[in-house]
Every structure is written in structure tokens, then in C-alpha cells.
Amino acid sequence: QMRLVESGGGLVQAGGSLRLSCEASGRTFSTQVMGWFRQHPGKERLFVATISKLGTTTYYADSAKGRFTISRDNAKNTLYLQMNSLKPEGTAVYYCAASPYEGIPTEARQYEYWGQGTQVTVSS
């Protein structure tokens, strides 16, 4: 089992920044590929970014490229998502997730463990 707890969400104006954190416990953090997803009300969860077990490889959705940075600190069992130049369409619940898959998992079904989510609201 693995427990994931997100934090750092909140209300920010368009153009602003937020840094999300995801603290992991249980299963060894460094054995998991980690990812961020977001979900708009009534919609499916959408891939945002993923990072390899040692943090050497990252991959982003087109909507996140150039504005978001995913990182991890395996010594602290923590995943991060730095979000800059936020847009109103970025308003969503953001989830961190852990995947046992190798490679670059971009689909929700490839992730085994999920956090409870943190709300990000971007005002225009």
C-alpha cells in the first residue's frame, strides 16, 4: 500500500504561480514512477506530467509544457509540481499518483495509487 497526500493548492490570479507537493508513505517512493493529473468538474482525469523513479526523465502534456515543472525528492518521499503562468482553464482538482510501470505512463489506468486531490482555482 502507498498513501499519497497533496498540498499547496489554493486561489491564484491568472499569471500567478503555485507549487503543489505530494508526500508519500508506505511503499518505497523511489520504486514508483510518479505523475500529476487534473480533473475538471464532470470530466475525466487528464494527464499533466510524469517523472521517472530517479527523476532523470520527465514528460509533460502539451498544456503544461514550458509552464509547469515536475520534480521529486526521494530522500523526502515528496513529489512536486511547480506551476507558473497559470491560466483560468487550469482551475481543477490536481491529483498525484504512483505507477509501477516503467517508461512514461500518461494514462490514469496505468497508475495504481492516488492522492485525495488538491483544489487549484485560477481567477481571471
mmCIF file of C-alpha atoms in Angstrom:
data_model
loop_
_atom_site.group_PDB
_atom_site.id
_atom_site.type_symbol
_atom_site.label_atom_id
_atom_site.label_comp_id
_atom_site.label_asym_id
_atom_site.label_seq_id
_atom_site.Cartn_x
_atom_site.Cartn_y
_atom_site.Cartn_z
ATOM 1 C CA GLN A 1 0.000 0.000 0.000
ATOM 2 C CA MET A 2 1.018 3.555 -0.595
ATOM 3 C CA ARG A 3 -0.524 6.728 0.777
ATOM 4 C CA LEU A 4 -0.257 9.999 -1.101
ATOM 5 C CA VAL A 5 -1.207 13.372 0.345
ATOM 6 C CA GLU A 6 -1.269 16.501 -1.817
ATOM 7 C CA SER A 7 -0.967 20.052 -0.572
ATOM 8 C CA GLY A 8 -0.306 23.516 -1.929
ATOM 9 C CA GLY A 9 -3.485 24.184 -3.837
ATOM 10 C CA GLY A 10 -5.409 27.415 -3.483
ATOM 11 C CA LEU A 11 -6.683 30.518 -5.209
ATOM 12 C CA VAL A 12 -4.363 32.431 -7.513
ATOM 13 C CA GLN A 13 -4.791 35.103 -10.147
ATOM 14 C CA ALA A 14 -4.153 34.359 -13.784
ATOM 15 C CA GLY A 15 -0.457 34.644 -14.498
ATOM 16 C CA GLY A 16 0.446 33.633 -10.975
ATOM 17 C CA SER A 17 2.256 30.591 -9.633
ATOM 18 C CA LEU A 18 1.623 27.729 -7.268
ATOM 19 C CA ARG A 19 3.746 24.843 -6.069
ATOM 20 C CA LEU A 20 1.981 21.597 -5.322
ATOM 21 C CA SER A 21 3.510 18.944 -3.104
ATOM 22 C CA CYS A 22 2.679 15.274 -2.692
ATOM 23 C CA GLU A 23 4.024 13.420 0.308
ATOM 24 C CA ALA A 24 4.220 9.646 0.032
ATOM 25 C CA SER A 25 4.282 6.955 2.680
ATOM 26 C CA GLY A 26 4.078 3.194 2.697
ATOM 27 C CA ARG A 27 5.638 1.657 -0.401
ATOM 28 C CA THR A 28 9.149 2.796 -1.211
ATOM 29 C CA PHE A 29 8.785 6.086 -3.048
ATOM 30 C CA SER A 30 11.839 5.629 -5.259
ATOM 31 C CA THR A 31 10.414 2.435 -6.783
ATOM 32 C CA GLN A 32 7.466 4.319 -8.290
ATOM 33 C CA VAL A 33 7.097 6.435 -11.392
ATOM 34 C CA MET A 34 5.099 9.459 -10.275
ATOM 35 C CA GLY A 35 2.625 11.660 -12.074
ATOM 36 C CA TRP A 36 0.254 14.588 -11.779
ATOM 37 C CA PHE A 37 -3.247 14.652 -13.206
ATOM 38 C CA ARG A 38 -6.028 17.192 -13.065
ATOM 39 C CA GLN A 39 -9.765 16.864 -13.194
ATOM 40 C CA HIS A 40 -12.349 19.465 -14.137
ATOM 41 C CA PRO A 41 -15.871 19.067 -12.734
ATOM 42 C CA GLY A 42 -17.733 16.324 -14.548
ATOM 43 C CA LYS A 43 -14.734 15.422 -16.677
ATOM 44 C CA GLU A 44 -12.223 12.606 -16.691
ATOM 45 C CA ARG A 45 -8.786 12.945 -15.131
ATOM 46 C CA LEU A 46 -6.265 14.373 -17.540
ATOM 47 C CA PHE A 47 -2.541 13.755 -17.578
ATOM 48 C CA VAL A 48 -0.350 16.720 -16.656
ATOM 49 C CA ALA A 49 3.188 15.428 -16.100
ATOM 50 C CA THR A 50 5.201 12.394 -15.113
ATOM 51 C CA ILE A 51 8.673 11.774 -13.720
ATOM 52 C CA SER A 52 10.843 8.677 -13.652
ATOM 53 C CA LYS A 53 11.860 6.871 -10.480
ATOM 54 C CA LEU A 54 15.174 8.694 -10.102
ATOM 55 C CA GLY A 55 13.903 11.957 -11.527
ATOM 56 C CA THR A 56 16.075 11.825 -14.615
ATOM 57 C CA THR A 57 13.235 11.791 -17.135
ATOM 58 C CA THR A 58 10.152 13.984 -17.272
ATOM 59 C CA TYR A 59 7.282 14.267 -19.715
ATOM 60 C CA TYR A 60 4.513 16.850 -19.960
ATOM 61 C CA ALA A 61 1.143 17.279 -21.539
ATOM 62 C CA ASP A 62 1.154 19.971 -24.217
ATOM 63 C CA SER A 63 -0.882 22.210 -21.912
ATOM 64 C CA ALA A 64 1.867 22.070 -19.290
ATOM 65 C CA LYS A 65 4.991 22.344 -21.417
ATOM 66 C CA GLY A 66 7.047 25.440 -20.724
ATOM 67 C CA ARG A 67 4.956 26.476 -17.716
ATOM 68 C CA PHE A 68 4.939 23.522 -15.313
ATOM 69 C CA THR A 69 7.885 21.636 -13.800
ATOM 70 C CA ILE A 70 7.601 18.246 -12.143
ATOM 71 C CA SER A 71 10.303 17.188 -9.710
ATOM 72 C CA ARG A 72 10.847 14.771 -6.860
ATOM 73 C CA ASP A 73 12.962 14.415 -3.750
ATOM 74 C CA ASN A 74 13.350 10.729 -2.986
ATOM 75 C CA ALA A 75 15.085 11.461 0.314
ATOM 76 C CA LYS A 76 11.945 13.306 1.440
ATOM 77 C CA ASN A 77 9.446 10.976 -0.280
ATOM 78 C CA THR A 78 7.931 14.028 -1.918
ATOM 79 C CA LEU A 79 6.751 14.916 -5.418
ATOM 80 C CA TYR A 80 6.351 18.498 -6.612
ATOM 81 C CA LEU A 81 4.631 20.400 -9.378
ATOM 82 C CA GLN A 82 5.712 23.992 -9.926
ATOM 83 C CA MET A 83 3.055 25.773 -11.934
ATOM 84 C CA ASN A 84 3.815 29.160 -13.475
ATOM 85 C CA SER A 85 1.816 31.470 -15.733
ATOM 86 C CA LEU A 86 -1.404 29.856 -14.591
ATOM 87 C CA LYS A 87 -4.497 30.265 -16.736
ATOM 88 C CA PRO A 88 -8.185 30.188 -15.705
ATOM 89 C CA GLU A 89 -8.603 26.882 -17.556
ATOM 90 C CA GLY A 90 -6.112 25.438 -15.091
ATOM 91 C CA THR A 91 -8.826 25.515 -12.438
ATOM 92 C CA ALA A 92 -9.238 21.892 -11.405
ATOM 93 C CA VAL A 93 -8.551 19.341 -8.711
ATOM 94 C CA TYR A 94 -4.956 18.180 -9.037
ATOM 95 C CA TYR A 95 -4.010 14.637 -8.110
ATOM 96 C CA CYS A 96 -0.670 12.960 -7.648
ATOM 97 C CA ALA A 97 -0.377 9.296 -8.492
ATOM 98 C CA ALA A 98 2.127 6.439 -8.345
ATOM 99 C CA SER A 99 2.714 3.911 -11.089
ATOM 100 C CA PRO A 100 4.578 0.600 -11.093
ATOM 101 C CA TYR A 101 5.093 0.850 -14.869
ATOM 102 C CA GLU A 102 8.411 1.526 -16.464
ATOM 103 C CA GLY A 103 8.577 4.144 -19.169
ATOM 104 C CA ILE A 104 6.285 7.150 -19.436
ATOM 105 C CA PRO A 105 2.771 6.340 -18.241
ATOM 106 C CA THR A 106 0.319 9.014 -19.337
ATOM 107 C CA GLU A 107 -2.992 7.265 -18.781
ATOM 108 C CA ALA A 108 -4.815 7.197 -15.450
ATOM 109 C CA ARG A 109 -5.314 3.434 -15.701
ATOM 110 C CA GLN A 110 -1.541 2.981 -15.551
ATOM 111 C CA TYR A 111 -1.384 4.438 -12.055
ATOM 112 C CA GLU A 112 -2.062 2.324 -9.012
ATOM 113 C CA TYR A 113 -2.157 4.741 -6.108
ATOM 114 C CA TRP A 114 -3.816 8.164 -5.914
ATOM 115 C CA GLY A 115 -3.968 11.038 -3.500
ATOM 116 C CA GLN A 116 -7.170 12.759 -2.450
ATOM 117 C CA GLY A 117 -6.512 15.782 -4.637
ATOM 118 C CA THR A 118 -5.961 19.471 -4.024
ATOM 119 C CA GLN A 119 -8.099 22.250 -5.488
ATOM 120 C CA VAL A 120 -6.457 24.865 -7.668
ATOM 121 C CA THR A 121 -8.553 27.863 -8.649
ATOM 122 C CA VAL A 122 -7.225 30.428 -11.123
ATOM 123 C CA SER A 123 -9.175 33.661 -11.289
ATOM 124 C CA SER A 124 -9.260 35.805 -14.399
#
